[in-house]
GROMACS .gro file of C-alpha atoms in nm:
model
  158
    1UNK     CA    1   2.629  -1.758  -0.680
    2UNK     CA    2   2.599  -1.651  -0.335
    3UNK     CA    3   2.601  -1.981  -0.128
    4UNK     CA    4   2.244  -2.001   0.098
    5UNK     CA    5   2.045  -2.293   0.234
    6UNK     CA    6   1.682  -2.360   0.213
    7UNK     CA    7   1.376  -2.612   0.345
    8UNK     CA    8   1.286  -2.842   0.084
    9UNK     CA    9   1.038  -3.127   0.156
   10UNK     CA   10   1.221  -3.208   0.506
   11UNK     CA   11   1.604  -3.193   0.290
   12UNK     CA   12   1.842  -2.910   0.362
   13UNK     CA   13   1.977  -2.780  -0.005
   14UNK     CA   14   2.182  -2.506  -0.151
   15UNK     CA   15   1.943  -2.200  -0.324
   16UNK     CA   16   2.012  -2.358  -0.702
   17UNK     CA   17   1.807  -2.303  -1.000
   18UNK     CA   18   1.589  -2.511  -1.093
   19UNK     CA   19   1.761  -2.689  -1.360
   20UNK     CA   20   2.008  -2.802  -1.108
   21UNK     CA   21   1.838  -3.033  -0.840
   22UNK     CA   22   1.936  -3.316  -0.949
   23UNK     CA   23   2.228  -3.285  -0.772
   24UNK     CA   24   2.117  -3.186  -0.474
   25UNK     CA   25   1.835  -3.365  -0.407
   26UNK     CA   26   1.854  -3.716  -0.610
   27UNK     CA   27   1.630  -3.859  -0.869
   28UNK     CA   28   1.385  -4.034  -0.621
   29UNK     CA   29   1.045  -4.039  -0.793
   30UNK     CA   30   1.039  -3.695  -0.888
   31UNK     CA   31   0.945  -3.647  -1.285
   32UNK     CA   32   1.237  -3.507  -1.460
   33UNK     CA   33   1.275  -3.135  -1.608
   34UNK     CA   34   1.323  -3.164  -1.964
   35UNK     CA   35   1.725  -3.116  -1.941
   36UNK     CA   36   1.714  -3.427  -1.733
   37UNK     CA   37   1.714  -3.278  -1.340
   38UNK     CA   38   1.492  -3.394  -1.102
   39UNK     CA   39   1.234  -3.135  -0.966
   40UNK     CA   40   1.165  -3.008  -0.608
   41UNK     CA   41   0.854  -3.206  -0.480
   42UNK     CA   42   0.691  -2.885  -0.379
   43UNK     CA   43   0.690  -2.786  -0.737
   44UNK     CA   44   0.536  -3.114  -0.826
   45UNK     CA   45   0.169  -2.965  -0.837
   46UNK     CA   46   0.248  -2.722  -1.074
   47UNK     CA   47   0.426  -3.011  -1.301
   48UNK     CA   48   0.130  -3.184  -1.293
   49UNK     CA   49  -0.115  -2.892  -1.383
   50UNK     CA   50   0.155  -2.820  -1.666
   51UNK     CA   51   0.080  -3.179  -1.801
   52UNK     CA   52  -0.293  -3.125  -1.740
   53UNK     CA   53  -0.267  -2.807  -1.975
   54UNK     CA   54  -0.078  -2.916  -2.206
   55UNK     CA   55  -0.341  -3.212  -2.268
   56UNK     CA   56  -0.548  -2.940  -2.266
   57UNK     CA   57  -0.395  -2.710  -2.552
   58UNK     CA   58  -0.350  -3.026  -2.784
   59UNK     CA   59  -0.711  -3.211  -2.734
   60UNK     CA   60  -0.943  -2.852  -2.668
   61UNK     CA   61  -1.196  -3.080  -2.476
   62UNK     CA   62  -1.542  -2.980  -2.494
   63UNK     CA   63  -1.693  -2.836  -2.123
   64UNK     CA   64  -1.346  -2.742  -2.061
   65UNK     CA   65  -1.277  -2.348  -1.876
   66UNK     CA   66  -0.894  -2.416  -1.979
   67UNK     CA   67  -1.043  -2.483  -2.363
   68UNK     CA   68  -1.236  -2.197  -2.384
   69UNK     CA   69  -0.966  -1.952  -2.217
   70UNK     CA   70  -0.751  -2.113  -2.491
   71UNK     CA   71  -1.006  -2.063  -2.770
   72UNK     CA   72  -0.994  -1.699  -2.624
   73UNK     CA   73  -0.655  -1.686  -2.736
   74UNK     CA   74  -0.395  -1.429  -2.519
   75UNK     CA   75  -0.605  -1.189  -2.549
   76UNK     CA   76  -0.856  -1.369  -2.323
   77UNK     CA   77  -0.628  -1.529  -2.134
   78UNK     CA   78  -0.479  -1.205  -2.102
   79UNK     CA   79  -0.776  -1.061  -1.945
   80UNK     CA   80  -0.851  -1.308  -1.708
   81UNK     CA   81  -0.486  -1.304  -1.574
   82UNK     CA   82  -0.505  -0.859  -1.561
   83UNK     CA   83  -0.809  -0.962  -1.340
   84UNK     CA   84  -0.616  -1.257  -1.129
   85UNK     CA   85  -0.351  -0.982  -1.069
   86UNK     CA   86  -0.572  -0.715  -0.941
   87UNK     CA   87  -0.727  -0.972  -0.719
   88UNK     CA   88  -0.399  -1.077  -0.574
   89UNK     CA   89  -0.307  -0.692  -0.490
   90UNK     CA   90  -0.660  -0.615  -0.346
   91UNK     CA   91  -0.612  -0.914  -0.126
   92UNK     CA   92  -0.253  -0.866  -0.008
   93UNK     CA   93  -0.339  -0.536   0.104
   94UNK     CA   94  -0.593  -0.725   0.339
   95UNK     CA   95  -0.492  -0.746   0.744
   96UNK     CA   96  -0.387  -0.991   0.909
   97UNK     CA   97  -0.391  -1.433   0.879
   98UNK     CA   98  -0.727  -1.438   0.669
   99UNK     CA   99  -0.591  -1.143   0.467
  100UNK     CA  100  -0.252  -1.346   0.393
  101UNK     CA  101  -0.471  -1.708   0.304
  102UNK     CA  102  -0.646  -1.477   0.033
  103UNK     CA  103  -0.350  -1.375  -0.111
  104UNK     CA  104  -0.251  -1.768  -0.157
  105UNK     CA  105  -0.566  -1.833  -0.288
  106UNK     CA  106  -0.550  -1.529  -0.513
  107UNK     CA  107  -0.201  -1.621  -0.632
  108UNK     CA  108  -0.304  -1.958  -0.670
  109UNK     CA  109  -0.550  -1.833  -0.935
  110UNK     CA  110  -0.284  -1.598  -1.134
  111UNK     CA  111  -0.054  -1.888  -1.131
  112UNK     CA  112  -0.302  -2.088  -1.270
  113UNK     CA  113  -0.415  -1.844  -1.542
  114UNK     CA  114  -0.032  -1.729  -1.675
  115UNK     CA  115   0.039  -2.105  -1.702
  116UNK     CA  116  -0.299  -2.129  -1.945
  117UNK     CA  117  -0.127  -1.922  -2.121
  118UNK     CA  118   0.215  -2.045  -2.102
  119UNK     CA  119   0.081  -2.373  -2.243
  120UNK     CA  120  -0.130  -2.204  -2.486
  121UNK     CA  121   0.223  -2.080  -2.615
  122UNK     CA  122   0.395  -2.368  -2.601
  123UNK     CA  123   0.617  -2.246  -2.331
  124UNK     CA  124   0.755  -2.476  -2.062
  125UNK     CA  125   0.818  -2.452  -1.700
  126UNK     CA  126   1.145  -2.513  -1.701
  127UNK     CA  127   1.212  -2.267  -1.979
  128UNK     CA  128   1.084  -2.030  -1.734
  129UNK     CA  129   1.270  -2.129  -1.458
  130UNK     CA  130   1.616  -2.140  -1.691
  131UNK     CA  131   1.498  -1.771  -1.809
  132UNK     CA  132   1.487  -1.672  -1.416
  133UNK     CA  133   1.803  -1.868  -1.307
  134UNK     CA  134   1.959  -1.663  -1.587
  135UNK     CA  135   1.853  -1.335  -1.428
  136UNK     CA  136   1.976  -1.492  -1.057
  137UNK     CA  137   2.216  -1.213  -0.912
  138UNK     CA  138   2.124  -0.945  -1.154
  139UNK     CA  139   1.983  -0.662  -0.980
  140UNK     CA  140   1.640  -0.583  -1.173
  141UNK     CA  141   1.686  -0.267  -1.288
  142UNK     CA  142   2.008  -0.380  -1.431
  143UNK     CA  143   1.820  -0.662  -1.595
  144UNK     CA  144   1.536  -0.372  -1.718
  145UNK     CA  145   1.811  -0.154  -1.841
  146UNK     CA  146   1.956  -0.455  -2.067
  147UNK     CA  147   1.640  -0.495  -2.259
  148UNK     CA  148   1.569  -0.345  -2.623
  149UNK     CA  149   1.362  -0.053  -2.591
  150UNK     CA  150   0.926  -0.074  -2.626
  151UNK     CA  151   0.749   0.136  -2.797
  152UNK     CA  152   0.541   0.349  -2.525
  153UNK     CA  153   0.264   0.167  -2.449
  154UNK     CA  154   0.045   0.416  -2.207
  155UNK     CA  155   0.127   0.245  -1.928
  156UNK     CA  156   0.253   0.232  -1.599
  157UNK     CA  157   0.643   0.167  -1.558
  158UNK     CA  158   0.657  -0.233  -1.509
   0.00000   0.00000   0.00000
């Protein structure tokens, strides 16, 4: 892996996946990945709203919007994060500083939606971060190329 550096809650580190920070940045009182590895404290938020919908998925509380996108299934998950998506290209294609704040706030809200349905699945953030550690250094049409063929869907080359 090509060696770089990068800004991590005040701490200089090497660009490692994520299931490596352990050794870079220490234990502290960051929560642990499930492989044991300590995670960046900037990704802490999203640990936390992982834990939230996980809660979610197993208890379905009544009043919830994360229970009823769940009792939606992916196919209403789905639609809400097709929407999030849109709204994150309209805004990025917006000038300037507020145009740049929307896009955070839009990509705050696909985020937000794909890990709905990421716990809906059962799926971890860490698996997700292993699958994309895994793909580190492979250019992505390499990585396209190595998948089994789809059936043609109708749609746009992704």
């Amino acid at each position: 892996m090509k060696k770089t550096t990068t800004e991590l809650a005040g701490l200089v580190a090497r660009r490692v996946p994520i299931v490596c920070w352990r050794k870079y940045v220490g234990q502290g009182n960051s929560p642990l990945c499930r492989n044991g590895n300590s995670m960046p404290e900037s990704l802490l938020p999203l640990d936390r709203l992982m834990a939230t919908l996980r809660t979610r998925a197993a208890e379905r509380p009544e009043g919830s919007y994360t229970t009823k996108l769940m009792n939606g299934g992916a196919e209403a998950i789905g639609r809400k994060i097709r929407e999030e998506a849109e709204e994150l290209i309209e805004a990025a294609d917006e000038p300037d500083e507020a145009g740049r704040q929307h896009a955070i706030y839009e990509a705050g809200d696909l985020i937000y939606h794909a890990m709905v349905l990421m716990a809906w699945r059962g799926i971890e953030l860490d698996e997700v971060a292993a699958e994309l550690a895994r793909r580190e250094g492979t250019s992505g049409l390499v990585e396209k190329a190595s998948r089994p063929a789809k059936k043609d869907s109708g749609t746009a080359d992704s």
